[in-house]
Amino acid sequence: MVTFPAVIDSGSEAKLCASLLKPNESLVMNIHLVHGNQSTLLLQEKAEEEFHRCFNFKAPLVEAESVQNIKVELHGKAFKMTEERKVMFKPYHPLTFIQTDKPIYNPGQTGEL
């Protein structure tokens, strides 16, 4: 089982958690971030017993909303599984809010922040 947020801010540190419960053989788990024909390996874990692990990865920088895929491959000698799920990366637009001591100033008046 692999869990991650459905929407992630561009360039942020995102958390991904992977769990493997009661394997009956030695398995290799590969987790990739796939966009078009590009694939980035996020995690490769070989396990002979169950594990639960969370780790952070740097989300890609995007200028506009981008839907990509997280691809999980799990394989051993007698078992193979591949699953893909979508994830959206949204651009980060910081906003600055300035609050003054009154809503309207007359010309020449000074304000306090």
Short mmCIF file of N, CA and C in Angstrom, two decimals:
data_model
loop_
_atom_site.label_atom_id
_atom_site.label_comp_id
_atom_site.label_asym_id
_atom_site.label_seq_id
_atom_site.Cartn_x
_atom_site.Cartn_y
_atom_site.Cartn_z
N MET A 1 0.85 -1.16 0.00
CA MET A 1 0.00 0.00 0.00
C MET A 1 0.90 1.24 0.00
N VAL A 2 0.55 2.21 -0.83
CA VAL A 2 1.29 3.46 -0.92
C VAL A 2 0.30 4.60 -0.76
N THR A 3 0.61 5.56 0.12
CA THR A 3 -0.26 6.71 0.32
C THR A 3 0.51 8.00 0.06
N PHE A 4 -0.21 8.98 -0.52
CA PHE A 4 0.36 10.29 -0.80
C PHE A 4 -0.80 11.26 -1.02
N PRO A 5 -0.57 12.57 -0.88
CA PRO A 5 -1.65 13.54 -1.10
C PRO A 5 -2.09 13.56 -2.56
N ALA A 6 -3.35 13.90 -2.80
CA ALA A 6 -3.86 13.99 -4.17
C ALA A 6 -3.39 15.27 -4.86
N VAL A 7 -3.18 16.34 -4.06
CA VAL A 7 -2.72 17.62 -4.59
C VAL A 7 -1.50 18.06 -3.80
N ILE A 8 -0.43 18.44 -4.51
CA ILE A 8 0.83 18.82 -3.88
C ILE A 8 1.28 20.15 -4.46
N ASP A 9 1.76 21.06 -3.59
CA ASP A 9 2.28 22.35 -4.05
C ASP A 9 3.60 22.16 -4.78
N SER A 10 3.75 22.86 -5.87
CA SER A 10 4.97 22.81 -6.68
C SER A 10 6.19 23.18 -5.86
N GLY A 11 7.25 22.40 -5.97
CA GLY A 11 8.51 22.71 -5.29
C GLY A 11 8.54 22.42 -3.80
N SER A 12 7.44 21.93 -3.24
CA SER A 12 7.39 21.68 -1.79
C SER A 12 7.97 20.30 -1.47
N GLU A 13 8.14 20.05 -0.17
CA GLU A 13 8.52 18.72 0.30
C GLU A 13 7.23 17.94 0.51
N ALA A 14 7.05 16.87 -0.22
CA ALA A 14 5.84 16.06 -0.12
C ALA A 14 6.17 14.74 0.57
N LYS A 15 5.21 14.21 1.30
CA LYS A 15 5.42 12.95 2.02
C LYS A 15 4.71 11.81 1.30
N LEU A 16 5.41 10.69 1.20
CA LEU A 16 4.88 9.48 0.60
C LEU A 16 5.16 8.34 1.58
N CYS A 17 4.16 7.51 1.84
CA CYS A 17 4.34 6.38 2.76
C CYS A 17 4.09 5.08 2.01
N ALA A 18 4.92 4.08 2.29
CA ALA A 18 4.79 2.77 1.66
C ALA A 18 4.75 1.70 2.75
N SER A 19 3.84 0.76 2.59
CA SER A 19 3.71 -0.35 3.53
C SER A 19 3.66 -1.66 2.75
N LEU A 20 4.31 -2.65 3.29
CA LEU A 20 4.27 -3.99 2.71
C LEU A 20 3.94 -4.94 3.86
N LEU A 21 2.81 -5.66 3.73
CA LEU A 21 2.33 -6.51 4.81
C LEU A 21 2.48 -7.98 4.47
N LYS A 22 3.16 -8.71 5.32
CA LYS A 22 3.30 -10.16 5.27
C LYS A 22 3.65 -10.72 3.89
N PRO A 23 4.77 -10.31 3.32
CA PRO A 23 5.16 -10.92 2.04
C PRO A 23 5.58 -12.38 2.26
N ASN A 24 5.28 -13.24 1.30
CA ASN A 24 5.68 -14.64 1.43
C ASN A 24 6.90 -14.98 0.58
N GLU A 25 7.53 -13.95 0.01
CA GLU A 25 8.79 -14.10 -0.72
C GLU A 25 9.52 -12.76 -0.70
N SER A 26 10.74 -12.76 -1.14
CA SER A 26 11.51 -11.53 -1.23
C SER A 26 10.94 -10.68 -2.37
N LEU A 27 10.60 -9.42 -2.07
CA LEU A 27 9.98 -8.53 -3.06
C LEU A 27 10.78 -7.25 -3.22
N VAL A 28 10.70 -6.68 -4.41
CA VAL A 28 11.29 -5.37 -4.68
C VAL A 28 10.16 -4.42 -5.01
N MET A 29 10.13 -3.26 -4.32
CA MET A 29 9.12 -2.24 -4.57
C MET A 29 9.81 -1.03 -5.18
N ASN A 30 9.34 -0.63 -6.36
CA ASN A 30 9.82 0.58 -7.02
C ASN A 30 8.67 1.57 -7.11
N ILE A 31 8.92 2.82 -6.74
CA ILE A 31 7.91 3.86 -6.85
C ILE A 31 8.49 4.96 -7.73
N HIS A 32 7.76 5.27 -8.81
CA HIS A 32 8.21 6.27 -9.79
C HIS A 32 7.19 7.40 -9.87
N LEU A 33 7.68 8.60 -10.18
CA LEU A 33 6.84 9.72 -10.58
C LEU A 33 6.94 9.78 -12.09
N VAL A 34 5.80 9.65 -12.78
CA VAL A 34 5.79 9.56 -14.24
C VAL A 34 5.04 10.76 -14.82
N HIS A 35 5.70 11.45 -15.77
CA HIS A 35 5.08 12.56 -16.49
C HIS A 35 5.44 12.43 -17.96
N GLY A 36 4.44 12.09 -18.78
CA GLY A 36 4.71 11.85 -20.20
C GLY A 36 5.61 10.64 -20.34
N ASN A 37 6.74 10.83 -21.02
CA ASN A 37 7.69 9.71 -21.17
C ASN A 37 8.86 9.81 -20.20
N GLN A 38 8.77 10.74 -19.23
CA GLN A 38 9.82 10.87 -18.21
C GLN A 38 9.40 10.15 -16.94
N SER A 39 10.35 9.45 -16.33
CA SER A 39 10.09 8.71 -15.11
C SER A 39 11.20 8.99 -14.11
N THR A 40 10.83 9.37 -12.88
CA THR A 40 11.79 9.64 -11.82
C THR A 40 11.58 8.62 -10.70
N LEU A 41 12.63 7.90 -10.35
CA LEU A 41 12.55 6.92 -9.28
C LEU A 41 12.51 7.64 -7.93
N LEU A 42 11.45 7.42 -7.16
CA LEU A 42 11.32 8.04 -5.84
C LEU A 42 11.80 7.10 -4.74
N LEU A 43 11.55 5.81 -4.90
CA LEU A 43 11.91 4.84 -3.87
C LEU A 43 12.14 3.48 -4.51
N GLN A 44 13.19 2.81 -4.04
CA GLN A 44 13.40 1.40 -4.39
C GLN A 44 13.70 0.69 -3.08
N GLU A 45 12.88 -0.28 -2.76
CA GLU A 45 12.99 -0.97 -1.47
C GLU A 45 12.91 -2.47 -1.70
N LYS A 46 13.89 -3.20 -1.19
CA LYS A 46 13.86 -4.66 -1.24
C LYS A 46 13.47 -5.14 0.15
N ALA A 47 12.52 -6.06 0.21
CA ALA A 47 12.03 -6.50 1.51
C ALA A 47 11.75 -7.99 1.52
N GLU A 48 12.12 -8.61 2.62
CA GLU A 48 11.79 -10.01 2.85
C GLU A 48 10.77 -10.14 3.97
N GLU A 49 10.57 -9.05 4.70
CA GLU A 49 9.56 -9.02 5.76
C GLU A 49 8.81 -7.71 5.68
N GLU A 50 7.71 -7.63 6.42
CA GLU A 50 6.87 -6.44 6.31
C GLU A 50 7.57 -5.18 6.79
N PHE A 51 7.16 -4.05 6.21
CA PHE A 51 7.74 -2.77 6.61
C PHE A 51 6.72 -1.66 6.39
N HIS A 52 6.95 -0.57 7.08
CA HIS A 52 6.18 0.67 6.89
C HIS A 52 7.20 1.79 6.92
N ARG A 53 7.24 2.57 5.86
CA ARG A 53 8.24 3.63 5.78
C ARG A 53 7.64 4.86 5.10
N CYS A 54 7.88 6.03 5.69
CA CYS A 54 7.48 7.29 5.08
C CYS A 54 8.74 8.07 4.74
N PHE A 55 8.70 8.79 3.65
CA PHE A 55 9.83 9.62 3.28
C PHE A 55 9.34 10.84 2.53
N ASN A 56 10.17 11.86 2.49
CA ASN A 56 9.85 13.09 1.78
C ASN A 56 10.54 13.10 0.42
N PHE A 57 9.88 13.70 -0.54
CA PHE A 57 10.50 13.92 -1.84
C PHE A 57 10.17 15.33 -2.30
N LYS A 58 11.03 15.90 -3.11
CA LYS A 58 10.84 17.26 -3.61
C LYS A 58 9.88 17.22 -4.79
N ALA A 59 8.77 17.94 -4.66
CA ALA A 59 7.80 18.00 -5.75
C ALA A 59 8.40 18.80 -6.91
N PRO A 60 8.08 18.42 -8.13
CA PRO A 60 8.63 19.15 -9.27
C PRO A 60 8.08 20.58 -9.34
N LEU A 61 8.87 21.47 -9.93
CA LEU A 61 8.42 22.84 -10.13
C LEU A 61 7.56 22.89 -11.39
N VAL A 62 6.36 23.44 -11.26
CA VAL A 62 5.46 23.57 -12.41
C VAL A 62 4.96 25.01 -12.49
N GLU A 63 4.73 25.48 -13.71
CA GLU A 63 4.21 26.83 -13.93
C GLU A 63 2.68 26.84 -13.90
N ALA A 64 2.07 25.74 -14.31
CA ALA A 64 0.62 25.60 -14.31
C ALA A 64 0.29 24.24 -13.69
N GLU A 65 -0.98 24.04 -13.35
CA GLU A 65 -1.38 22.76 -12.76
C GLU A 65 -0.95 21.61 -13.67
N SER A 66 -0.39 20.58 -13.07
CA SER A 66 0.13 19.44 -13.83
C SER A 66 -0.32 18.14 -13.18
N VAL A 67 -1.02 17.32 -13.94
CA VAL A 67 -1.43 16.00 -13.44
C VAL A 67 -0.39 14.99 -13.89
N GLN A 68 0.19 14.29 -12.92
CA GLN A 68 1.21 13.29 -13.20
C GLN A 68 0.78 11.99 -12.53
N ASN A 69 1.57 10.96 -12.65
CA ASN A 69 1.23 9.65 -12.08
C ASN A 69 2.30 9.17 -11.12
N ILE A 70 1.86 8.54 -10.05
CA ILE A 70 2.74 7.79 -9.16
C ILE A 70 2.56 6.33 -9.56
N LYS A 71 3.65 5.69 -9.97
CA LYS A 71 3.59 4.30 -10.43
C LYS A 71 4.30 3.42 -9.40
N VAL A 72 3.60 2.40 -8.92
CA VAL A 72 4.15 1.47 -7.94
C VAL A 72 4.31 0.11 -8.62
N GLU A 73 5.53 -0.40 -8.60
CA GLU A 73 5.82 -1.73 -9.15
C GLU A 73 6.31 -2.61 -8.00
N LEU A 74 5.73 -3.77 -7.88
CA LEU A 74 6.11 -4.72 -6.84
C LEU A 74 6.33 -6.06 -7.52
N HIS A 75 7.54 -6.62 -7.37
CA HIS A 75 7.79 -7.89 -8.03
C HIS A 75 8.73 -8.77 -7.23
N GLY A 76 8.52 -10.06 -7.39
CA GLY A 76 9.36 -11.09 -6.80
C GLY A 76 9.49 -12.22 -7.80
N LYS A 77 9.83 -13.41 -7.32
CA LYS A 77 9.98 -14.56 -8.24
C LYS A 77 8.64 -15.01 -8.80
N ALA A 78 7.61 -15.04 -7.96
CA ALA A 78 6.31 -15.57 -8.40
C ALA A 78 5.21 -14.51 -8.40
N PHE A 79 5.55 -13.26 -8.13
CA PHE A 79 4.52 -12.23 -7.97
C PHE A 79 4.95 -10.97 -8.70
N LYS A 80 4.00 -10.35 -9.39
CA LYS A 80 4.28 -9.06 -10.03
C LYS A 80 3.00 -8.24 -10.03
N MET A 81 3.12 -6.95 -9.65
CA MET A 81 1.98 -6.06 -9.61
C MET A 81 2.44 -4.67 -10.00
N THR A 82 1.62 -3.97 -10.78
CA THR A 82 1.89 -2.58 -11.14
C THR A 82 0.60 -1.79 -10.99
N GLU A 83 0.67 -0.65 -10.30
CA GLU A 83 -0.49 0.23 -10.13
C GLU A 83 -0.05 1.66 -10.38
N GLU A 84 -0.95 2.47 -10.95
CA GLU A 84 -0.68 3.89 -11.16
C GLU A 84 -1.85 4.69 -10.62
N ARG A 85 -1.51 5.81 -9.98
CA ARG A 85 -2.52 6.74 -9.48
C ARG A 85 -2.09 8.16 -9.82
N LYS A 86 -3.09 9.01 -10.03
CA LYS A 86 -2.80 10.39 -10.42
C LYS A 86 -2.51 11.26 -9.21
N VAL A 87 -1.67 12.26 -9.44
CA VAL A 87 -1.37 13.28 -8.44
C VAL A 87 -1.29 14.62 -9.17
N MET A 88 -1.84 15.67 -8.56
CA MET A 88 -1.80 17.00 -9.19
C MET A 88 -0.78 17.87 -8.48
N PHE A 89 0.07 18.52 -9.26
CA PHE A 89 1.01 19.50 -8.73
C PHE A 89 0.49 20.87 -9.11
N LYS A 90 0.33 21.74 -8.09
CA LYS A 90 -0.18 23.09 -8.32
C LYS A 90 0.94 24.09 -8.11
N PRO A 91 1.00 25.12 -8.94
CA PRO A 91 2.03 26.14 -8.74
C PRO A 91 1.78 26.87 -7.42
N TYR A 92 2.87 27.28 -6.80
CA TYR A 92 2.79 27.99 -5.52
C TYR A 92 2.86 29.48 -5.79
N HIS A 93 1.82 30.20 -5.39
CA HIS A 93 1.78 31.65 -5.56
C HIS A 93 1.64 32.30 -4.19
N PRO A 94 2.75 32.75 -3.60
CA PRO A 94 2.65 33.38 -2.28
C PRO A 94 1.85 34.68 -2.36
N LEU A 95 1.13 34.98 -1.31
CA LEU A 95 0.28 36.15 -1.25
C LEU A 95 0.66 36.95 -0.01
N THR A 96 0.82 38.25 -0.18
CA THR A 96 1.14 39.12 0.95
C THR A 96 -0.09 39.96 1.27
N PHE A 97 -0.49 39.96 2.53
CA PHE A 97 -1.64 40.73 2.98
C PHE A 97 -1.15 41.78 3.96
N ILE A 98 -1.47 43.03 3.69
CA ILE A 98 -1.06 44.13 4.58
C ILE A 98 -2.32 44.72 5.20
N GLN A 99 -2.32 44.78 6.53
CA GLN A 99 -3.45 45.34 7.24
C GLN A 99 -3.02 46.65 7.88
N THR A 100 -3.81 47.70 7.65
CA THR A 100 -3.49 49.03 8.21
C THR A 100 -4.44 49.32 9.36
N ASP A 101 -4.18 50.46 10.05
CA ASP A 101 -4.99 50.78 11.23
C ASP A 101 -6.37 51.34 10.89
N LYS A 102 -6.60 51.80 9.65
CA LYS A 102 -7.94 52.23 9.23
C LYS A 102 -8.11 51.97 7.73
N PRO A 103 -9.35 51.86 7.26
CA PRO A 103 -9.56 51.45 5.88
C PRO A 103 -9.27 52.52 4.83
N ILE A 104 -9.46 53.82 5.14
CA ILE A 104 -9.26 54.89 4.16
C ILE A 104 -8.41 55.99 4.78
N TYR A 105 -7.44 56.48 3.99
CA TYR A 105 -6.58 57.59 4.42
C TYR A 105 -6.84 58.79 3.54
N ASN A 106 -6.76 60.00 4.13
CA ASN A 106 -6.82 61.24 3.36
C ASN A 106 -5.42 61.59 2.90
N PRO A 107 -5.28 62.36 1.80
CA PRO A 107 -3.95 62.72 1.32
C PRO A 107 -3.11 63.37 2.42
N GLY A 108 -1.88 62.92 2.55
CA GLY A 108 -0.95 63.47 3.54
C GLY A 108 -0.94 62.73 4.87
N GLN A 109 -1.94 61.95 5.16
CA GLN A 109 -1.97 61.21 6.41
C GLN A 109 -0.98 60.04 6.35
N THR A 110 -0.40 59.74 7.50
CA THR A 110 0.49 58.58 7.56
C THR A 110 -0.27 57.43 8.20
N GLY A 111 0.09 56.24 7.79
CA GLY A 111 -0.60 55.06 8.30
C GLY A 111 0.32 54.22 9.15
N GLU A 112 -0.29 53.34 9.91
CA GLU A 112 0.45 52.39 10.73
C GLU A 112 0.10 50.99 10.25
N LEU A 113 1.13 50.16 10.17
CA LEU A 113 0.91 48.79 9.72
C LEU A 113 0.74 47.86 10.89
#
